[in-house]
CSV table of C-alpha atoms in Angstrom, one decimal:
chain,number,residue,atom,x,y,z
A,1,MET,CA,100.4,89.5,40.3
A,2,SER,CA,99.8,86.6,38.0
A,3,GLU,CA,96.2,85.7,37.1
A,4,ALA,CA,96.6,82.2,38.6
A,5,LEU,CA,98.0,83.6,41.9
A,6,PHE,CA,95.3,86.2,42.1
A,7,LYS,CA,92.6,83.5,41.4
A,8,THR,CA,94.1,81.4,44.2
A,9,LEU,CA,93.9,84.4,46.6
A,10,GLN,CA,90.3,85.2,45.6
A,11,GLN,CA,89.2,81.6,45.9
A,12,ALA,CA,90.7,81.3,49.4
A,13,PHE,CA,88.9,84.5,50.4
A,14,GLU,CA,85.5,83.3,49.0
A,15,GLN,CA,85.9,79.8,50.5
A,16,ASN,CA,86.7,81.4,53.9
A,17,VAL,CA,83.1,82.5,54.4
A,18,MET,CA,81.9,78.9,53.9
A,19,ASP,CA,84.7,77.6,56.2
A,20,ILE,CA,83.7,80.0,59.0
A,21,ASP,CA,80.0,79.0,58.6
A,22,THR,CA,81.0,75.4,58.9
A,23,LEU,CA,83.2,76.1,62.0
A,24,LYS,CA,80.4,78.0,63.6
A,25,LYS,CA,78.0,75.1,63.1
A,26,GLU,CA,80.6,72.9,64.8
A,27,GLY,CA,80.6,75.1,67.9
A,28,ARG,CA,83.6,77.4,67.3
A,29,LYS,CA,83.1,81.0,68.5
A,30,ALA,CA,84.0,84.0,66.4
A,31,ILE,CA,85.1,87.4,67.8
A,32,GLY,CA,85.2,90.6,65.7
A,33,CYS,CA,87.7,93.4,66.2
A,34,TYR,CA,87.7,96.9,65.0
A,35,CYS,CA,91.2,98.1,65.8
A,36,LEU,CA,94.9,97.0,65.9
A,37,TYR,CA,94.9,97.7,69.7
A,38,SER,CA,92.9,94.5,70.3
A,39,PRO,CA,95.3,91.7,71.3
A,40,VAL,CA,94.2,89.0,68.7
A,41,GLU,CA,96.4,86.5,70.5
A,42,LEU,CA,93.8,86.2,73.3
A,43,ILE,CA,91.1,85.3,70.7
A,44,VAL,CA,93.3,82.7,69.0
A,45,ALA,CA,94.3,81.2,72.3
A,46,ALA,CA,90.7,80.5,73.0
A,47,ASP,CA,90.4,78.6,69.7
A,48,ALA,CA,88.0,81.3,68.5
A,49,ILE,CA,88.1,82.9,65.1
A,50,PRO,CA,89.3,86.5,65.0
A,51,LEU,CA,87.5,88.6,62.4
A,52,PRO,CA,88.5,92.1,61.3
A,53,LEU,CA,85.4,94.3,61.0
A,54,CYS,CA,86.6,97.9,60.3
A,55,GLY,CA,84.2,99.3,57.6
A,56,THR,CA,86.0,100.2,54.4
A,57,LYS,CA,83.1,100.6,51.9
A,58,ASN,CA,80.9,103.5,51.1
A,59,ASP,CA,77.7,101.4,50.5
A,60,PRO,CA,76.4,101.3,54.1
A,61,VAL,CA,77.3,104.9,55.0
A,62,SER,CA,73.8,106.3,54.0
A,63,ALA,CA,72.1,103.9,56.3
A,64,ALA,CA,74.4,104.9,59.2
A,65,GLU,CA,73.6,108.6,58.5
A,66,GLU,CA,70.0,107.9,59.5
A,67,ILE,CA,71.3,107.8,63.1
A,68,LEU,CA,74.9,109.1,63.1
A,69,PRO,CA,75.9,112.7,62.1
A,70,ARG,CA,76.7,113.2,58.5
A,71,ASN,CA,79.9,115.1,59.4
A,72,LEU,CA,81.4,112.0,61.0
A,73,CYS,CA,84.4,109.9,60.0
A,74,PRO,CA,83.4,107.5,57.1
A,75,LEU,CA,85.1,104.6,58.8
A,76,ILE,CA,82.8,105.0,61.7
A,77,LYS,CA,79.7,105.3,59.6
A,78,SER,CA,80.7,102.4,57.3
A,79,SER,CA,81.3,100.2,60.4
A,80,TYR,CA,78.0,101.1,61.9
A,81,GLY,CA,76.1,100.8,58.6
A,82,PHE,CA,77.3,97.3,58.1
A,83,ALA,CA,75.9,96.4,61.5
A,84,ALA,CA,72.6,98.2,61.0
A,85,LEU,CA,72.0,96.6,57.6
A,86,ASP,CA,73.3,93.2,58.6
A,87,THR,CA,75.2,93.0,55.3
A,88,CYS,CA,78.6,92.0,56.6
A,89,PRO,CA,78.9,88.2,57.0
A,90,PHE,CA,81.9,88.6,59.4
A,91,PHE,CA,79.8,90.9,61.7
A,92,ARG,CA,77.0,88.4,61.5
A,93,PHE,CA,79.4,85.5,62.4
A,94,SER,CA,80.8,87.3,65.5
A,95,ASP,CA,79.6,86.2,68.9
A,96,MET,CA,81.2,89.2,70.5
A,97,ILE,CA,82.8,92.4,69.4
A,98,VAL,CA,86.0,93.8,70.8
A,99,ALA,CA,86.0,97.6,70.4
A,100,ASP,CA,88.2,100.5,71.4
A,101,THR,CA,88.3,104.1,72.3
A,102,THR,CA,90.7,105.4,69.7
A,103,CYS,CA,88.4,108.4,69.1
A,104,ASP,CA,85.3,110.0,70.6
A,105,GLY,CA,83.2,109.2,67.5
A,106,LYS,CA,84.0,105.5,67.7
A,107,LYS,CA,83.4,105.1,71.4
A,108,LYS,CA,80.0,106.7,71.2
A,109,MET,CA,79.1,104.7,68.1
A,110,PHE,CA,80.0,101.5,70.0
A,111,GLU,CA,77.3,102.4,72.6
A,112,LEU,CA,74.7,102.3,69.8
A,113,MET,CA,76.2,99.1,68.4
A,114,GLN,CA,75.3,97.3,71.6
A,115,GLN,CA,71.8,96.8,70.3
A,116,TYR,CA,73.1,94.4,67.6
A,117,LYS,CA,76.0,92.6,69.3
A,118,GLU,CA,77.7,92.1,72.6
A,119,VAL,CA,80.4,94.7,72.6
A,120,HIS,CA,83.5,94.7,74.9
A,121,VAL,CA,85.1,98.1,74.8
A,122,LEU,CA,88.9,98.5,75.6
A,123,GLN,CA,89.5,101.9,77.3
A,124,LEU,CA,92.7,103.1,75.8
A,125,PRO,CA,95.2,105.3,77.7
A,126,GLN,CA,96.0,108.6,76.0
A,127,ASN,CA,99.8,108.3,76.2
A,128,GLN,CA,102.4,105.6,76.2
A,129,ASN,CA,104.2,106.5,79.3
A,130,THR,CA,104.4,103.0,80.9
A,131,ALA,CA,104.8,104.5,84.4
A,132,ILE,CA,101.4,106.1,84.1
A,133,SER,CA,99.5,104.0,81.5
A,134,LEU,CA,100.7,100.4,81.6
A,135,GLU,CA,98.9,99.3,84.7
A,136,PRO,CA,95.4,100.6,83.7
A,137,TRP,CA,96.0,99.2,80.2
A,138,ARG,CA,97.0,95.8,81.6
A,139,LYS,CA,93.7,95.7,83.5
A,140,GLU,CA,91.9,96.4,80.2
A,141,VAL,CA,93.7,93.5,78.5
A,142,GLU,CA,92.9,91.2,81.5
A,143,GLY,CA,89.3,92.3,81.2
A,144,MET,CA,89.3,91.3,77.6
A,145,LYS,CA,90.8,87.9,78.5
A,146,ASP,CA,88.1,87.3,81.2
A,147,ARG,CA,85.3,88.3,78.7
A,148,ILE,CA,86.7,85.9,76.0
A,149,GLU,CA,86.9,83.1,78.6
A,150,ALA,CA,83.3,83.7,79.5
A,151,VAL,CA,82.1,83.7,75.9
A,152,THR,CA,84.1,80.7,74.7
A,153,GLY,CA,84.2,78.6,77.8
A,154,VAL,CA,87.9,78.2,77.4
A,155,THR,CA,90.5,79.0,80.1
A,156,LEU,CA,93.4,81.0,78.7
A,157,THR,CA,96.5,79.4,80.1
A,158,THR,CA,100.0,80.8,79.7
A,159,GLU,CA,100.8,77.9,77.4
A,160,LYS,CA,97.8,78.6,75.2
A,161,ILE,CA,98.5,82.3,74.9
A,162,ASN,CA,102.2,81.7,74.1
A,163,ARG,CA,101.2,79.3,71.4
A,164,ALA,CA,98.9,82.0,70.0
A,165,ILE,CA,101.7,84.5,70.2
A,166,ASP,CA,104.0,82.3,68.2
A,167,LEU,CA,101.3,81.8,65.5
A,168,LEU,CA,100.5,85.5,65.2
A,169,ASN,CA,104.2,86.4,65.1
A,170,ARG,CA,104.6,84.1,62.1
A,171,GLU,CA,101.6,85.7,60.5
A,172,ARG,CA,103.0,89.2,61.0
A,173,ASP,CA,106.4,88.1,59.7
A,174,ALA,CA,104.7,86.8,56.5
A,175,LYS,CA,102.8,90.1,56.2
A,176,LYS,CA,106.1,92.0,56.6
A,177,ALA,CA,107.7,89.9,53.9
A,178,VAL,CA,104.9,90.8,51.5
A,179,MET,CA,105.3,94.5,52.3
A,180,ASP,CA,109.1,94.4,52.2
A,181,LEU,CA,109.0,93.3,48.5
A,182,ALA,CA,108.5,97.0,47.7
A,183,GLN,CA,111.9,97.8,49.3
A,184,LEU,CA,113.4,96.6,46.0
A,185,LYS,CA,114.0,99.3,43.4
A,186,PRO,CA,112.1,99.2,41.2
A,187,SER,CA,109.4,97.4,43.2
A,188,PRO,CA,108.2,94.1,41.6
A,189,ILE,CA,104.8,94.5,43.3
A,190,LYS,CA,102.2,97.3,43.1
A,191,GLY,CA,100.9,99.0,46.2
A,192,SER,CA,97.4,98.0,45.2
A,193,GLU,CA,98.5,94.3,45.1
A,194,ILE,CA,100.0,94.6,48.6
A,195,LEU,CA,96.8,96.1,49.9
A,196,THR,CA,94.7,93.4,48.3
A,197,VAL,CA,96.8,90.6,49.8
A,198,LEU,CA,96.8,92.0,53.3
A,199,PHE,CA,93.1,92.8,53.2
A,200,LYS,CA,91.9,89.4,51.9
A,201,VAL,CA,94.4,87.2,53.9
A,202,GLY,CA,93.4,89.2,57.1
A,203,PHE,CA,89.9,87.5,57.0
A,204,LEU,CA,91.1,83.9,56.7
A,205,ALA,CA,90.1,81.8,59.7
A,206,ASP,CA,92.9,79.3,59.0
A,207,LYS,CA,96.0,81.3,59.9
A,208,GLU,CA,98.4,78.6,58.7
A,209,LYS,CA,96.7,78.7,55.3
A,210,GLY,CA,97.1,82.5,55.2
A,211,ILE,CA,100.8,82.3,56.1
A,212,LYS,CA,101.4,79.7,53.4
A,213,LEU,CA,99.6,81.8,50.8
A,214,MET,CA,101.6,84.9,51.7
A,215,ASN,CA,104.9,83.0,51.5
A,216,THR,CA,103.9,81.7,48.0
A,217,ILE,CA,103.2,85.3,47.0
A,218,VAL,CA,106.6,86.5,48.3
A,219,ASN,CA,108.3,83.7,46.3
A,220,HIS,CA,106.3,84.6,43.2
A,221,PHE,CA,107.4,88.3,43.3
A,222,SER,CA,111.0,87.4,44.3
A,223,GLU,CA,111.2,85.4,41.1
A,224,ILE,CA,109.8,88.4,39.2
A,225,ASN,CA,112.5,90.5,40.7
A,226,ASP,CA,115.2,88.0,39.9
A,227,ASN,CA,114.0,88.1,36.2
A,228,LYS,CA,114.3,91.9,36.4
A,229,GLN,CA,110.6,92.3,35.7
A,230,SER,CA,108.7,95.2,37.2
A,231,PRO,CA,105.8,97.5,36.4
A,232,TYR,CA,108.1,100.4,37.2
A,233,THR,CA,111.5,101.9,36.4
A,234,ASP,CA,114.3,103.3,38.6
A,235,LYS,CA,112.8,106.8,37.9
A,236,THR,CA,109.3,106.0,38.9
A,237,PRO,CA,108.3,108.2,42.0
A,238,ARG,CA,108.2,106.1,45.1
A,239,VAL,CA,105.4,107.2,47.4
A,240,LEU,CA,104.6,106.2,51.0
A,241,ILE,CA,101.0,106.5,52.2
A,242,SER,CA,100.7,107.6,55.8
A,243,GLY,CA,97.8,108.3,58.1
A,244,VAL,CA,94.4,106.6,58.5
A,245,PRO,CA,93.7,102.9,57.8
A,246,MET,CA,92.6,101.8,54.3
A,247,GLY,CA,91.1,98.8,52.8
A,248,ILE,CA,89.4,97.5,49.6
A,249,GLY,CA,86.7,100.1,49.0
A,250,SER,CA,88.5,102.9,50.7
A,251,ASP,CA,91.6,102.7,48.5
A,252,LYS,CA,90.9,105.4,46.0
A,253,VAL,CA,94.0,107.5,46.9
A,254,ALA,CA,96.3,104.5,46.3
A,255,ARG,CA,94.5,103.8,43.0
A,256,ILE,CA,94.8,107.4,41.8
A,257,LEU,CA,98.5,107.5,42.7
A,258,GLU,CA,99.2,104.4,40.6
A,259,GLU,CA,97.0,105.7,37.7
A,260,ALA,CA,99.1,108.9,37.9
A,261,GLY,CA,102.3,106.9,37.5
A,262,ALA,CA,103.5,106.5,41.1
A,263,SER,CA,104.8,103.4,42.8
A,264,VAL,CA,103.1,103.1,46.2
A,265,VAL,CA,105.9,101.3,48.1
A,266,GLY,CA,104.3,101.2,51.6
A,267,TYR,CA,101.6,102.0,54.0
A,268,GLU,CA,102.6,103.4,57.4
A,269,ASN,CA,99.1,103.1,58.7
A,270,CYS,CA,97.6,100.3,60.7
A,271,THR,CA,96.6,98.7,57.5
A,272,GLY,CA,100.3,98.2,56.8
A,273,TYR,CA,103.5,98.5,58.7
A,274,LYS,CA,102.0,99.5,62.1
A,275,GLN,CA,100.9,95.9,62.5
A,276,VAL,CA,104.5,94.6,62.0
A,277,PHE,CA,105.9,93.8,65.4
A,278,THR,CA,107.1,90.8,67.4
A,279,VAL,CA,105.6,89.8,70.7
A,280,PRO,CA,108.1,88.0,73.0
A,281,GLN,CA,107.1,85.0,75.0
A,282,ASN,CA,107.6,84.6,78.7
A,283,ASP,CA,105.8,83.5,81.9
A,284,ASP,CA,103.6,86.6,81.9
A,285,PRO,CA,102.1,86.8,78.5
A,286,ILE,CA,99.5,89.4,79.6
A,287,ASP,CA,102.4,91.7,80.5
A,288,VAL,CA,104.2,91.4,77.2
A,289,LEU,CA,100.9,91.8,75.2
A,290,SER,CA,100.0,94.8,77.2
A,291,ARG,CA,103.4,96.5,76.6
A,292,GLN,CA,103.5,95.6,72.9
A,293,TYR,CA,100.0,96.8,72.1
A,294,LEU,CA,100.3,100.0,74.1
A,295,SER,CA,103.3,100.9,72.0
A,296,ILE,CA,101.3,101.0,68.7
A,297,PRO,CA,101.8,104.6,67.4
A,298,CYS,CA,98.3,105.7,66.7
A,299,SER,CA,97.4,109.4,66.6
A,300,VAL,CA,95.2,108.9,69.7
A,301,MET,CA,98.4,108.8,71.7
A,302,SER,CA,99.8,112.2,72.8
A,303,PRO,CA,102.7,112.7,72.2
A,304,ASN,CA,103.1,110.2,69.3
A,305,GLN,CA,106.8,110.0,68.7
A,306,GLY,CA,106.5,106.4,67.7
A,307,ARG,CA,104.8,107.4,64.4
A,308,LEU,CA,107.8,109.6,63.4
A,309,ASP,CA,110.2,106.8,64.4
A,310,LEU,CA,108.3,104.4,62.2
A,311,LEU,CA,108.2,106.9,59.3
A,312,ASP,CA,111.9,107.4,59.6
A,313,ASP,CA,112.6,103.7,59.4
A,314,MET,CA,110.2,103.2,56.4
A,315,ILE,CA,111.5,106.2,54.5
A,316,ASN,CA,115.0,104.8,54.7
A,317,HIS,CA,114.3,101.2,53.9
A,318,PHE,CA,111.7,101.8,51.2
A,319,LYS,CA,113.7,104.6,49.5
A,320,VAL,CA,110.8,107.0,49.6
A,321,ASP,CA,110.6,110.1,47.3
A,322,GLY,CA,107.5,111.6,48.9
A,323,VAL,CA,104.7,111.0,51.4
A,324,VAL,CA,101.0,111.3,51.0
A,325,ASP,CA,99.3,111.8,54.4
A,326,LEU,CA,95.7,110.6,54.2
A,327,THR,CA,93.0,111.8,56.7
A,328,TRP,CA,89.4,110.8,56.7
A,329,GLN,CA,87.0,113.7,57.1
A,330,ALA,CA,86.3,114.4,60.7
A,331,CYS,CA,89.3,112.3,61.9
A,332,HIS,CA,90.6,115.1,64.1
A,333,THR,CA,93.6,113.4,65.7
A,334,TYR,CA,95.2,112.5,62.3
A,335,ASN,CA,94.2,115.8,60.8
A,336,VAL,CA,95.9,117.8,63.6
A,337,GLU,CA,98.9,115.5,63.6
A,338,SER,CA,99.5,116.0,59.9
A,339,PHE,CA,101.0,119.4,60.6
A,340,SER,CA,103.7,117.9,62.9
A,341,VAL,CA,104.4,115.1,60.4
A,342,GLU,CA,104.9,117.5,57.5
A,343,LYS,CA,107.1,119.8,59.5
A,344,TRP,CA,109.2,116.8,60.6
A,345,LEU,CA,109.4,115.4,57.0
A,346,ASN,CA,110.5,118.8,55.6
A,347,GLU,CA,113.1,119.6,58.3
A,348,THR,CA,114.5,116.1,59.1
A,349,LYS,CA,114.1,114.1,55.9
A,350,GLY,CA,114.0,116.8,53.3
A,351,LEU,CA,110.9,115.2,51.8
A,352,PRO,CA,107.7,116.8,50.4
A,353,MET,CA,104.3,115.7,51.8
A,354,LEU,CA,100.8,116.0,50.3
A,355,HIS,CA,98.0,116.0,52.9
A,356,LEU,CA,94.7,114.8,51.6
A,357,GLU,CA,91.4,114.9,53.5
A,358,THR,CA,88.6,112.9,51.9
A,359,ASP,CA,85.8,110.3,52.6
A,360,TYR,CA,84.8,107.0,51.0
A,361,SER,CA,82.7,108.5,48.1
A,362,ASP,CA,84.0,109.1,44.6
A,363,SER,CA,82.7,112.7,44.5
A,364,ASP,CA,86.1,114.3,44.8
A,365,THR,CA,88.1,111.8,42.7
A,366,GLU,CA,89.0,114.3,40.0
A,367,GLN,CA,90.0,117.0,42.5
A,368,LEU,CA,92.3,114.5,44.2
A,369,ARG,CA,93.7,113.4,40.9
A,370,VAL,CA,94.7,117.0,40.0
A,371,ARG,CA,96.4,117.5,43.4
A,372,ILE,CA,98.2,114.1,43.2
A,373,GLU,CA,99.4,114.6,39.6
A,374,ALA,CA,100.8,118.1,40.6
A,375,PHE,CA,102.5,116.5,43.6
A,376,LEU,CA,104.1,113.8,41.5
A,377,GLU,CA,105.5,116.3,39.1
A,378,MET,CA,107.3,117.9,42.0
A,379,LEU,CA,109.0,114.6,42.7
């Protein structure tokens, strides 16, 4: 990414904190979310500011460990630590938190978080069989709608929700366009650059501004491709990262892969391609939102065929040579599911997989580097 474009992105990210502060003083509400399962359209429809809150840094983990078990997922500890220390401006801005039950650790942590903020917990079904799970999940989405209306004082009409659906669809299309740049061979964009764009744009209160910025970035890298400029060659190993979510601060595996000479061409996780979907508009937006969000292929779902389907699609379109499956320590659902993913990759796609279990600290960086370099030599 050019220095000028990166500077523009960084300035937008830094200005955003001041913009949110101004909007809050003008009376706008802000609602924080920890998971992709939270229908952001309902927040946008209420003219509130949606804020992603998932902890991706190691700094607040030690504070969280004063209350939470040490052998708990670093994402949970980081999220709670930010709340306990009051060091995250986006958590501080939030008038309400929308949480989720994607794992036992998170749902119990959210009970403790109630002392800092009003928390509305979405009770997720454990499977995606619509005959069994759709109706109770729809009630959860309706409950979120009612809670947002109470907090914001805004009635969420069908028209307002459909307008929000259109805006979020365009934002997801822009994110997909950024990620799809890496389908080119060789890729004109680094995986670390994709992660940086998605992470920073995700916080912007002005969605239109974020969409415009992402479109500018896509045009920039398309020109680089037209000029046949790339940091890689046709022989550079193309790696897909699968598994748990990542962000700036919890991106050491992606960084090590690039330092070892790989081209990280995609993220199957909810940081990346899991958030790429289109919500249709109709006279019952709660129904379409419920159906779409229920279909997200997280490892909390059992069975989770949707993850294999998504991997199959990405492997084909991104011309993948190998998969790195990332699991945070104590993330049991993804850890167990890695066995099925590797078996499917080997038998169906004929691709090798490297499963890595780690946390947010740098203590195992060199061990990871040795394993990653050996994996890339196989490719």
